[in-house]
Coordinates of C-alpha atoms in Angstrom, one line a residue:
Chain A
M1 CA 3.7 -34.8 7.0
T2 CA 4.6 -33.3 3.7
V3 CA 8.1 -32.8 3.1
V4 CA 8.7 -29.4 0.0
I5 CA 11.3 -28.6 -1.4
G6 CA 11.9 -25.4 -2.7
F7 CA 13.9 -22.9 -5.4
E8 CA 14.1 -19.6 -5.2
G9 CA 16.4 -17.3 -7.2
S10 CA 14.7 -14.4 -8.6
A11 CA 17.7 -12.4 -7.8
N12 CA 20.1 -12.0 -6.9
K13 CA 19.8 -14.7 -4.1
I14 CA 19.8 -18.1 -4.7
G15 CA 18.4 -20.3 -2.6
I16 CA 16.8 -23.4 -1.1
G17 CA 15.2 -24.7 1.3
I18 CA 12.7 -28.1 3.0
I19 CA 9.8 -27.1 5.3
R20 CA 7.5 -30.1 6.9
D21 CA 4.9 -29.0 7.8
G22 CA 5.8 -26.4 9.2
E23 CA 9.4 -26.5 9.9
V24 CA 12.3 -25.2 8.7
L25 CA 14.6 -27.9 8.4
S26 CA 17.0 -26.3 6.1
N27 CA 17.3 -22.6 3.8
P28 CA 20.6 -22.5 3.0
R29 CA 21.1 -19.3 0.0
R30 CA 24.1 -17.3 -1.4
T31 CA 24.0 -14.3 -2.6
Y32 CA 25.9 -12.6 -5.6
I33 CA 27.6 -9.7 -4.6
T34 CA 28.7 -6.6 -7.5
P35 CA 31.6 -4.1 -6.5
P36 CA 29.9 -0.8 -5.5
G37 CA 28.3 1.4 -7.6
Q38 CA 27.6 -1.9 -9.3
G39 CA 24.0 -3.4 -10.0
F40 CA 23.9 -6.5 -10.6
M41 CA 22.1 -8.0 -14.1
P42 CA 20.0 -10.9 -15.2
S43 CA 23.6 -12.4 -17.1
D44 CA 25.9 -12.4 -14.5
T45 CA 23.0 -13.2 -11.5
A46 CA 22.0 -16.5 -13.7
R47 CA 25.8 -17.6 -13.9
H48 CA 26.5 -17.2 -10.5
H49 CA 23.4 -19.5 -9.6
R50 CA 24.3 -21.9 -12.0
A51 CA 27.2 -22.3 -10.5
V52 CA 26.4 -22.6 -7.0
I53 CA 22.9 -24.1 -7.1
L54 CA 23.7 -27.5 -7.3
T55 CA 26.0 -27.1 -3.7
V56 CA 23.0 -25.1 -2.2
L57 CA 20.2 -28.0 -2.8
K58 CA 23.5 -30.6 -0.8
E59 CA 23.5 -28.5 1.8
A60 CA 19.5 -28.2 1.4
L61 CA 19.4 -32.2 1.5
E62 CA 22.5 -32.5 4.2
Q63 CA 21.3 -30.1 6.7
A64 CA 17.5 -31.1 7.1
G65 CA 19.6 -35.0 6.7
L66 CA 16.7 -36.4 4.1
K67 CA 17.1 -38.0 1.3
P68 CA 15.4 -37.4 -2.4
A69 CA 12.3 -40.1 -1.2
D70 CA 11.7 -38.1 1.6
V71 CA 10.2 -35.1 -0.6
D72 CA 6.9 -34.7 -2.1
C73 CA 6.6 -32.2 -3.8
V74 CA 9.4 -30.0 -5.3
A75 CA 8.4 -26.7 -5.6
Y76 CA 10.0 -23.1 -8.0
T77 CA 9.7 -19.1 -8.0
K78 CA 8.0 -19.1 -11.7
G79 CA 7.7 -15.0 -11.3
P80 CA 7.9 -12.4 -11.3
G81 CA 11.7 -11.9 -11.6
M82 CA 15.2 -11.2 -13.8
G83 CA 14.1 -14.0 -16.6
A84 CA 17.8 -15.5 -17.0
P85 CA 18.0 -16.4 -13.1
L86 CA 14.1 -17.6 -12.9
V87 CA 15.3 -19.8 -15.9
T88 CA 17.9 -21.3 -14.4
V89 CA 16.4 -21.8 -11.5
A90 CA 13.5 -23.9 -12.8
L91 CA 15.5 -25.5 -14.9
V92 CA 17.4 -27.6 -12.1
A93 CA 14.2 -28.1 -10.5
R94 CA 12.1 -29.4 -13.4
T95 CA 15.7 -31.9 -13.8
V96 CA 15.2 -33.0 -10.0
A97 CA 11.5 -33.2 -10.2
Q98 CA 11.8 -35.7 -12.8
L99 CA 15.2 -38.1 -11.7
W100 CA 13.1 -38.0 -8.3
G101 CA 10.0 -38.3 -10.0
K102 CA 8.1 -35.7 -8.1
P103 CA 5.9 -33.0 -8.6
L104 CA 5.7 -30.1 -9.8
L105 CA 5.0 -26.3 -8.5
G106 CA 5.4 -23.3 -9.4
V107 CA 5.0 -20.6 -6.6
N108 CA 4.4 -16.9 -7.4
H109 CA 7.6 -15.4 -5.2
C110 CA 5.0 -12.4 -3.9
I111 CA 2.3 -15.2 -2.3
G112 CA 5.9 -17.2 -0.7
H113 CA 6.7 -14.0 1.3
I114 CA 3.7 -13.9 2.2
E115 CA 2.9 -17.1 3.5
M116 CA 6.8 -17.4 5.2
G117 CA 5.7 -14.2 6.6
R118 CA 2.7 -15.5 7.9
L119 CA 4.4 -18.7 8.9
I120 CA 7.1 -17.4 10.9
T121 CA 5.4 -14.9 12.8
K122 CA 1.6 -16.7 13.1
A123 CA 0.3 -13.4 12.0
N124 CA -3.4 -14.8 11.2
N125 CA -4.9 -12.7 9.0
P126 CA -3.0 -8.8 8.8
T127 CA -2.1 -6.5 6.2
V128 CA 0.7 -6.8 4.1
L129 CA 3.6 -4.6 3.6
Y130 CA 5.2 -6.5 0.9
V131 CA 9.0 -4.8 0.3
S132 CA 12.1 -5.5 -1.7
G133 CA 13.9 -4.4 -5.0
G134 CA 11.8 -5.1 -7.2
N135 CA 8.7 -5.2 -5.5
T136 CA 7.1 -2.0 -3.0
Q137 CA 2.8 -3.2 -2.2
V138 CA 0.2 -3.3 0.7
I139 CA -1.4 -6.4 0.5
A140 CA -5.1 -8.0 2.1
Y141 CA -6.6 -10.9 1.7
S142 CA -10.4 -11.4 0.6
E143 CA -12.3 -13.4 -1.2
R144 CA -9.9 -16.0 -2.4
R145 CA -6.8 -13.0 -3.8
Y146 CA -4.1 -11.1 -2.0
R147 CA -5.4 -8.3 -2.8
I148 CA -3.3 -5.2 -3.7
F149 CA -4.4 -2.3 -1.6
G150 CA -1.5 0.1 -2.4
E151 CA 2.0 -0.7 -4.3
T152 CA 4.7 2.2 -5.9
I153 CA 3.6 3.5 -9.0
D154 CA 7.2 3.0 -10.2
I155 CA 10.3 2.3 -8.7
A156 CA 10.3 -0.1 -5.9
V157 CA 11.9 1.0 -2.6
G158 CA 14.5 -1.1 -2.8
N159 CA 15.7 -0.6 -5.9
C160 CA 15.0 3.6 -4.9
L161 CA 17.9 2.6 -1.9
D162 CA 19.9 0.4 -4.3
R163 CA 20.6 2.9 -7.5
F164 CA 20.8 5.9 -4.2
A165 CA 23.7 3.5 -3.0
R166 CA 25.5 3.3 -6.2
V167 CA 25.7 6.6 -6.9
I168 CA 27.2 7.5 -3.5
K169 CA 28.8 4.0 -4.1
I170 CA 27.5 1.9 -1.3
S171 CA 29.0 -1.1 -0.6
N172 CA 26.8 -4.2 -2.1
D173 CA 28.2 -6.1 0.3
P174 CA 26.4 -8.2 2.0
S175 CA 23.6 -5.7 0.6
P176 CA 23.5 -1.8 -0.5
G177 CA 20.0 -1.5 2.3
Y178 CA 22.2 -2.9 5.2
N179 CA 25.0 -0.5 4.8
I180 CA 22.4 2.3 4.1
E181 CA 20.4 1.8 7.1
Q182 CA 23.9 1.6 9.5
M183 CA 25.3 4.5 7.9
A184 CA 22.0 6.4 8.2
K185 CA 21.7 5.6 12.3
K186 CA 25.2 8.0 12.5
G187 CA 22.9 10.6 10.5
S188 CA 21.5 13.8 12.4
Q189 CA 20.4 16.9 10.1
Y190 CA 17.6 15.8 7.5
M191 CA 17.5 16.9 4.4
E192 CA 14.6 17.3 2.9
L193 CA 13.5 15.5 0.1
P194 CA 10.3 14.7 -2.7
Y195 CA 7.2 13.1 -0.5
T196 CA 5.3 11.4 -2.8
V197 CA 1.1 10.0 -1.5
K198 CA -0.9 9.2 -4.1
G199 CA -3.7 7.5 -1.6
M200 CA -2.6 3.8 -1.1
D201 CA 0.0 4.7 -3.5
V202 CA 4.3 5.6 -3.9
S203 CA 6.5 6.6 -5.8
F204 CA 9.9 6.6 -5.7
S205 CA 11.0 7.6 -9.0
G206 CA 11.4 11.8 -7.9
I207 CA 13.2 11.7 -5.2
L208 CA 15.7 9.4 -6.6
S209 CA 15.9 11.8 -9.4
Y210 CA 16.0 14.7 -6.6
I211 CA 18.4 12.9 -4.6
E212 CA 21.0 11.3 -8.2
E213 CA 21.0 15.2 -8.7
A214 CA 21.8 16.9 -5.8
A215 CA 23.6 14.1 -3.9
N216 CA 27.1 14.9 -4.8
K217 CA 26.5 18.7 -5.2
M218 CA 25.8 18.2 -1.7
L219 CA 28.5 16.2 -0.5
S220 CA 31.5 17.8 -2.3
S221 CA 29.7 21.6 -0.9
G222 CA 29.7 20.3 2.6
Q223 CA 26.0 21.1 2.5
C224 CA 26.0 17.6 4.2
T225 CA 27.2 14.1 5.0
A226 CA 26.4 10.8 3.0
E227 CA 25.3 9.5 6.5
D228 CA 22.9 12.3 7.1
L229 CA 22.1 11.7 2.9
C230 CA 20.6 8.2 3.7
F231 CA 19.1 8.8 7.2
S232 CA 17.0 11.1 5.2
L233 CA 16.2 8.7 2.3
Q234 CA 14.9 6.3 5.1
E235 CA 13.1 8.6 7.0
T236 CA 10.7 10.1 3.9
V237 CA 10.4 7.2 2.6
F238 CA 9.8 4.8 5.0
A239 CA 7.4 7.7 5.9
M240 CA 5.4 7.0 2.6
L241 CA 5.7 3.4 3.3
V242 CA 3.9 3.5 6.9
E243 CA 2.1 6.2 5.8
I244 CA 0.3 3.4 2.7
T245 CA 0.0 0.9 5.4
E246 CA -1.8 2.9 7.7
R247 CA -4.0 4.0 5.4
A248 CA -4.8 0.3 4.5
M249 CA -5.3 -0.7 7.5
A250 CA -8.1 2.0 8.5
H251 CA -9.3 1.3 4.9
C252 CA -9.9 -2.7 5.7
G253 CA -10.0 -1.9 9.2
S254 CA -7.0 -4.0 9.5
Q255 CA -5.5 -5.3 13.6
E256 CA -2.5 -6.5 12.1
V257 CA 0.5 -5.1 10.5
L258 CA 2.5 -8.2 8.5
I259 CA 6.2 -6.4 6.9
V260 CA 7.5 -9.2 4.3
G261 CA 10.1 -8.5 1.7
G262 CA 14.2 -7.3 1.9
V263 CA 13.7 -4.4 3.0
G264 CA 11.3 -5.8 5.9
C265 CA 14.5 -6.5 7.9
N266 CA 15.3 -2.7 8.1
V267 CA 14.7 -2.1 11.9
R268 CA 14.3 1.7 11.4
L269 CA 11.2 0.7 9.2
Q270 CA 10.3 -1.6 11.6
E271 CA 10.4 0.4 14.3
M272 CA 8.7 3.4 12.6
M273 CA 5.9 0.9 11.6
G274 CA 6.2 -0.3 15.5
V275 CA 5.5 4.0 16.9
M276 CA 1.8 3.7 13.9
C277 CA 1.1 0.2 15.4
D278 CA 1.5 1.4 18.8
E279 CA -1.1 4.0 18.3
R280 CA -3.2 2.3 16.4
G281 CA -3.8 -0.3 18.6
A282 CA -2.4 -2.2 16.2
K283 CA -0.1 -5.2 16.4
L284 CA 3.2 -5.6 14.3
F285 CA 4.5 -9.1 13.3
A286 CA 8.4 -8.9 11.1
T287 CA 11.3 -11.5 10.4
D288 CA 14.3 -11.2 10.5
E289 CA 17.0 -11.4 7.5
R290 CA 17.0 -15.5 7.0
F291 CA 13.2 -15.1 6.4
C292 CA 13.0 -11.3 5.0
I293 CA 15.0 -11.7 2.3
D294 CA 14.7 -13.9 -0.7
N295 CA 15.2 -17.6 0.2
G296 CA 13.8 -20.8 -0.5
A297 CA 11.5 -22.1 2.7
M298 CA 9.0 -18.7 1.3
I299 CA 9.2 -20.9 -2.0
A300 CA 8.4 -24.6 0.2
Q301 CA 5.8 -22.9 2.6
A302 CA 3.9 -21.7 -0.5
G303 CA 4.2 -24.7 -2.1
W304 CA 3.4 -26.9 0.8
E305 CA 0.0 -24.8 1.3
M306 CA -0.6 -25.5 -2.6
F307 CA 0.3 -28.8 -3.0
R308 CA -1.7 -29.7 0.9
S309 CA -5.0 -27.5 -0.8
G310 CA -3.9 -30.3 -4.3
Q311 CA -2.3 -27.7 -6.7
V312 CA 0.1 -29.7 -8.9
T313 CA 1.9 -28.3 -11.7
E314 CA 2.4 -30.1 -14.9
L315 CA 5.5 -30.0 -16.8
E316 CA 4.9 -28.5 -19.6
D317 CA 3.5 -25.4 -17.9
S318 CA 6.5 -25.5 -15.7
W319 CA 7.7 -22.2 -17.4
I320 CA 8.5 -18.9 -15.7
T321 CA 7.0 -15.9 -16.1
Q322 CA 9.2 -11.7 -15.0
R323 CA 6.0 -10.3 -14.6
Y324 CA 3.4 -12.3 -12.0
R325 CA 1.0 -10.1 -10.1
T326 CA 0.2 -11.1 -6.7
D327 CA -3.2 -10.7 -6.9
E328 CA -3.5 -13.1 -10.2
V329 CA -3.5 -15.9 -8.0
E330 CA -6.0 -18.2 -6.7
V331 CA -5.6 -18.4 -2.6
T332 CA -6.8 -21.6 -2.6
W333 CA -5.5 -22.9 1.1
R334 CA -7.3 -19.8 3.0
D335 CA -11.2 -19.5 3.7
Chain B
M1 CA -8.5 34.5 6.5
T2 CA -10.1 34.3 10.4
P3 CA -10.7 37.7 13.1
D4 CA -8.9 36.6 16.3
H5 CA -11.5 36.9 18.1
L6 CA -13.6 34.0 17.5
V7 CA -10.6 31.8 17.6
A8 CA -10.6 33.2 21.5
L9 CA -13.7 32.5 21.1
L10 CA -14.0 29.2 20.4
C11 CA -10.5 27.3 21.6
P12 CA -8.5 29.1 25.2
P13 CA -5.2 29.0 25.0
L14 CA -4.6 25.3 23.9
H15 CA -2.1 23.5 26.5
N16 CA 1.0 22.4 24.2
P17 CA -0.2 20.2 21.4
R18 CA 3.2 19.2 21.7
R19 CA 3.4 14.8 22.4
R20 CA 6.1 13.5 24.6
R21 CA 7.9 11.1 23.7
G22 CA 7.3 7.3 24.2
G23 CA 4.7 6.3 27.8
N24 CA 1.5 4.9 27.4
M25 CA -0.8 5.6 25.0
A26 CA -3.7 6.4 26.3
P27 CA -2.8 9.3 28.9
E28 CA -0.7 11.2 25.7
K29 CA -3.6 10.8 23.8
S30 CA -6.1 12.8 26.0
A31 CA -2.7 14.9 26.6
T32 CA -3.2 16.0 22.8
V33 CA -6.8 16.5 22.5
P34 CA -7.6 20.5 21.2
Q35 CA -9.3 22.0 25.0
F36 CA -11.9 22.6 22.6
L37 CA -12.7 19.5 21.7
R38 CA -12.0 17.6 25.4
G39 CA -16.3 17.4 25.1
A40 CA -16.2 17.1 21.3
E41 CA -17.6 13.1 20.8
L42 CA -14.6 11.0 18.5
V43 CA -16.2 9.5 15.3
K44 CA -13.1 7.9 13.9
Q45 CA -9.9 7.6 14.2
G46 CA -8.3 7.5 10.7
A47 CA -4.8 7.6 9.2
E48 CA -3.6 10.5 10.3
A49 CA -6.5 12.7 11.4
R50 CA -9.1 12.6 14.4
V51 CA -13.0 13.0 12.9
Y52 CA -15.1 14.4 16.1
R53 CA -19.0 14.9 16.4
T54 CA -20.0 18.8 17.6
Q55 CA -21.4 22.2 17.6
F56 CA -19.6 25.6 15.8
L57 CA -21.9 28.2 16.9
G58 CA -24.7 26.0 17.3
R59 CA -24.4 24.4 13.8
P60 CA -23.6 20.6 13.3
T61 CA -20.1 21.0 12.7
I62 CA -17.0 17.3 12.0
V63 CA -14.0 18.9 13.3
K64 CA -11.5 16.5 11.3
E65 CA -7.8 17.4 13.3
R66 CA -4.5 16.2 12.0
F67 CA -2.0 15.1 14.7
S68 CA 1.5 14.4 14.5
K69 CA 2.6 11.1 13.7
R70 CA 5.4 10.1 15.9
Y71 CA 7.0 7.5 13.3
R72 CA 8.1 10.9 11.6
H73 CA 10.7 12.9 11.2
V74 CA 9.8 16.8 12.9
A75 CA 10.5 18.1 9.9
L76 CA 9.0 15.8 8.1
D77 CA 5.3 15.7 9.8
E78 CA 5.5 19.3 10.2
K79 CA 5.4 20.3 6.5
L80 CA 3.6 17.1 5.8
T81 CA 0.5 18.3 8.5
R82 CA 0.3 22.1 7.6
R83 CA 0.4 21.3 3.7
R84 CA -2.3 19.0 3.7
T85 CA -4.1 21.2 5.5
V86 CA -4.3 23.7 3.8
Q87 CA -4.5 21.7 0.6
E88 CA -6.9 20.4 2.1
V89 CA -9.6 23.8 2.9
R90 CA -7.9 25.1 -0.1
S91 CA -9.4 22.3 -2.4
I92 CA -12.6 22.4 -0.7
L93 CA -13.2 26.1 -1.2
R94 CA -12.6 25.7 -4.6
C95 CA -15.1 22.5 -5.8
R96 CA -18.0 24.5 -4.3
R97 CA -17.3 27.2 -6.3
A98 CA -17.8 25.2 -9.0
G99 CA -21.3 23.5 -7.6
I100 CA -19.6 20.2 -6.2
P101 CA -21.6 19.7 -3.0
A102 CA -18.5 19.3 -0.8
P103 CA -19.2 20.4 3.3
A104 CA -18.5 23.9 3.9
V105 CA -15.6 25.1 5.7
Y106 CA -16.6 27.3 8.6
F107 CA -12.6 27.7 10.6
V108 CA -9.0 26.8 10.2
D109 CA -7.3 26.7 13.4
Y110 CA -3.7 26.3 11.7
T111 CA -2.0 25.7 15.3
S112 CA -3.9 22.5 16.0
H113 CA -4.5 21.4 12.8
C114 CA -8.2 22.2 13.2
I115 CA -10.5 22.2 10.2
F116 CA -14.2 22.7 11.3
L117 CA -16.2 21.2 8.6
E118 CA -21.0 20.6 7.7
E119 CA -21.5 18.3 8.9
I120 CA -23.2 16.4 5.9
L121 CA -26.6 14.5 7.9
R122 CA -28.7 12.4 6.7
S123 CA -26.0 10.5 4.6
S124 CA -24.8 7.1 3.9
T125 CA -21.4 6.2 3.0
V126 CA -20.9 5.3 -1.0
R127 CA -18.9 2.3 0.3
D128 CA -21.7 1.3 2.4
H129 CA -24.0 1.4 0.4
I130 CA -22.7 -0.6 -2.5
A131 CA -21.7 -3.4 0.1
S132 CA -25.4 -4.1 1.1
T133 CA -27.0 -3.4 -2.4
Q134 CA -24.7 -5.9 -3.1
Q135 CA -25.0 -8.3 -0.6
S136 CA -29.4 -8.0 -0.7
A137 CA -28.8 -8.7 -4.0
S138 CA -27.1 -12.0 -3.4
C139 CA -29.9 -12.6 -0.8
T140 CA -33.0 -12.9 -3.5
V141 CA -30.4 -15.4 -5.6
Q142 CA -31.4 -17.8 -3.2
E143 CA -35.2 -16.4 -3.2
L144 CA -35.2 -17.8 -6.2
D145 CA -36.5 -16.4 -9.8
R146 CA -38.9 -14.2 -7.4
D147 CA -37.5 -11.5 -6.7
Q148 CA -35.2 -11.3 -10.3
D149 CA -37.2 -7.8 -11.0
R150 CA -36.0 -5.9 -7.9
E151 CA -32.7 -7.1 -8.0
L152 CA -32.2 -5.5 -11.4
V153 CA -33.5 -2.5 -10.3
Q154 CA -30.7 -2.2 -7.6
E155 CA -28.4 -3.0 -10.4
Q156 CA -29.5 0.0 -12.5
E157 CA -29.3 2.1 -9.4
L158 CA -26.3 0.7 -8.3
E159 CA -25.4 1.6 -12.5
Q160 CA -26.9 4.8 -11.9
L161 CA -24.8 5.8 -9.3
A162 CA -22.1 5.5 -10.2
Q163 CA -22.4 6.9 -13.6
Q164 CA -23.0 9.8 -11.0
V165 CA -19.7 9.6 -9.7
G166 CA -17.8 9.6 -12.8
Q167 CA -20.2 13.3 -13.7
I168 CA -18.8 14.5 -10.4
L169 CA -15.8 13.7 -10.8
A170 CA -15.4 15.2 -14.3
K171 CA -16.8 18.3 -12.6
M172 CA -14.0 18.1 -10.1
H173 CA -11.0 17.0 -12.3
D174 CA -12.2 19.7 -15.0
E175 CA -12.1 22.3 -12.1
D176 CA -8.2 21.0 -11.5
V177 CA -8.6 19.5 -8.4
I178 CA -7.2 16.6 -8.2
H179 CA -8.5 14.5 -4.7
G180 CA -5.2 12.5 -4.0
D181 CA -7.3 9.5 -1.9
L182 CA -10.5 8.3 -4.2
T183 CA -12.4 5.7 -2.6
T184 CA -16.0 5.0 -1.8
S185 CA -15.9 5.9 1.8
N186 CA -14.9 9.7 0.5
M187 CA -18.0 9.8 -1.2
L188 CA -21.1 10.1 0.6
L189 CA -24.6 10.3 0.1
R190 CA -27.2 12.5 0.5
R191 CA -30.5 12.0 2.0
S192 CA -32.3 14.9 0.4
P193 CA -35.0 16.0 2.7
E194 CA -38.6 14.6 1.4
D195 CA -36.5 11.6 0.6
R196 CA -36.5 12.6 -3.4
G197 CA -33.3 10.6 -4.3
S198 CA -30.0 11.5 -2.7
D199 CA -27.4 13.3 -4.1
L200 CA -23.5 13.2 -3.4
V201 CA -21.2 14.9 -1.7
L202 CA -17.5 14.5 -1.5
I203 CA -15.2 14.8 1.7
D204 CA -11.4 14.0 2.6
F205 CA -9.9 16.1 0.3
G206 CA -6.5 16.0 2.7
L207 CA -4.3 14.8 0.2
S208 CA -5.8 16.7 -2.6
Y209 CA -4.0 19.1 -4.1
I210 CA -4.5 22.0 -8.2
S211 CA -3.3 20.4 -10.8
A212 CA -3.7 20.5 -15.0
L213 CA -2.1 17.3 -15.8
P214 CA -3.7 14.4 -17.8
E215 CA -1.3 12.3 -15.2
D216 CA -2.2 14.1 -12.2
K217 CA -6.2 13.5 -13.1
G218 CA -5.1 10.0 -14.5
V219 CA -3.8 8.8 -11.2
D220 CA -6.1 9.9 -9.5
L221 CA -8.7 7.6 -10.7
Y222 CA -6.5 4.9 -11.0
V223 CA -6.3 5.2 -7.4
L224 CA -9.8 4.4 -7.2
E225 CA -10.0 2.0 -9.9
K226 CA -7.9 0.0 -7.9
A227 CA -10.0 1.1 -4.0
F228 CA -13.1 0.6 -6.0
L229 CA -12.5 -2.9 -6.9
S230 CA -10.4 -3.7 -4.1
T231 CA -13.3 -3.3 -1.7
H232 CA -15.6 -4.0 -3.9
P233 CA -15.1 -7.7 -5.8
H234 CA -16.8 -8.6 -9.2
T235 CA -18.0 -4.9 -9.9
E236 CA -15.5 -4.5 -12.9
A237 CA -19.0 -3.8 -15.0
L238 CA -20.0 -1.3 -12.7
F239 CA -16.3 1.0 -12.8
Q240 CA -16.5 1.2 -16.2
K241 CA -20.1 2.7 -16.3
L242 CA -18.5 5.7 -13.8
L243 CA -15.7 6.1 -17.2
K244 CA -17.9 6.6 -19.8
S245 CA -19.6 8.6 -17.3
Y246 CA -16.6 10.7 -17.0
S247 CA -15.7 10.6 -20.3
A248 CA -19.1 11.8 -21.4
S249 CA -18.9 14.8 -18.7
S250 CA -15.1 15.8 -19.6
K251 CA -14.2 18.3 -21.7
K252 CA -10.8 16.9 -21.5
S253 CA -11.4 13.5 -20.9
S254 CA -9.8 11.8 -23.6
A255 CA -6.4 12.7 -22.3
V256 CA -7.4 11.8 -18.9
L257 CA -8.4 8.5 -19.9
K258 CA -5.5 8.0 -22.3
K259 CA -3.3 8.1 -18.7
L260 CA -4.9 5.9 -17.1
D261 CA -3.8 3.2 -20.0
E262 CA -0.7 4.0 -19.0
V263 CA -0.7 4.5 -15.6
R264 CA -2.4 1.0 -15.8
L265 CA 0.5 -0.7 -17.7
R266 CA 3.3 1.6 -15.3
G267 CA 2.5 -0.6 -12.5
R268 CA 6.3 -2.6 -13.2
K269 CA 4.2 -6.1 -12.5
R270 CA 1.6 -6.3 -14.6
S271 CA 0.6 -9.2 -17.0
M272 CA 2.7 -9.0 -19.8
V273 CA 0.1 -8.3 -22.8
G274 CA 0.6 -9.3 -26.4

């Protein structure tokens, strides 16, 4: 039996999870929530993480009913993400690894999402749509790499949604994306927005500029409601995501889709992806907010796979990096 | 654009092409196939279009039918489908006028979003060609150096192909046509009748548009680069050959390649350099 503890804190979530051979023993998490109209700044986020990380660690061990001695390996997020929060979490991971005398393992955050999705859904070899506040990628596995077939050429879809929420002052609690999703359910009027798909890549910055410019005018003139804007924005950006995913599937001849990342728990996105899969006779795999949104277990799971295939990170190599592409990691645990 | 009687001749009144909501997939599909395509052979179900093989006024013809996507909002779907049909035809014509090999457009039906195109006979995709060449090359490695010459020939052949691709793309960009979905699956190698060499034919202009901006051309190449390298592992050098030939063939290449470098760096999680 291999027990891995995973530390995640690359953005505004701090999570610590414990995995024992595919079983999630515990996965507590805290979120740093900012007031409406504001995003989260790296230094404030790091301060938040520092304040709660030991409590979360205690919870993780208690809920799992384990002692440090039962842990075989300490995995942490090496990147990509915000510098200050990454440093905070890596520092704690490094410290406990030395205190407990356990090997360390630096994990790519995106790989964590993919491996967690595969574990929970049992998807075998899916085309992966990874959508979050920091990333938008269509990924497929080939020859020991998770290769990126399509991605955003500017900002991430979640970033587009978050920043739109700030423009019209939607609450960040529990998350801007969740609140947009709820409001969109009450929207009915479809407002035309820019639609930018380039091959298997997408672009969201144009949509954001357009809506930043137009939103408050449209609202004050009574042309549409905030709910209509949420609805139209979701319909547009999700259609773009489904389109590039389908194109990647057609390109790779894939019959499975796995959605991961924070935006992946949006039910409307899952629904649209499901319709596309139905039409192609493909199968959709998705998870809920526990595993879609950044969490510690996903880092533990990727760490578990890496550890079992013989990888460890030496102390002097246990740094972090803000930029770390999914396709940089050699996948030593898959054929 | 085309006389109405042609439509009547070809397409007896359509069944309501609008899809029913929900329900089973199989019966629904057949219900949405335009009547004039009922007898046609379905060649491929792509991401956004169905491709049929049929005859048009006695000629071998490929019909590309853009079907509506139920996952997207009706208004968005109609807008995208119509815009892409128009743009596709426009770009093909522009390429052909400039002497860039692309299928001839026989007929367009904007009601059912169907484009009738010349079938490119005796052809295979560049994707299959590269894959099979690579495969046979790796086989010969195992047969030891007896076949080293053959391997070299194959490598040269691929380089020649990459050069050809670079030239054609340069020409296309000089015409301000942005393909929008450059992959090796969207390029065909057509063998000449007497089997003397082969020429390259560009297909699937479904995401194309007209633009003179180096930015758009750079992104076009970036799309190809990513598709190329992810489809054909270990071909970095080959793709460099392609870019080199592109830059040699186009008058405006330096601005485009500069943009390509910029676009590459724009991917937010790119590794940090320096």
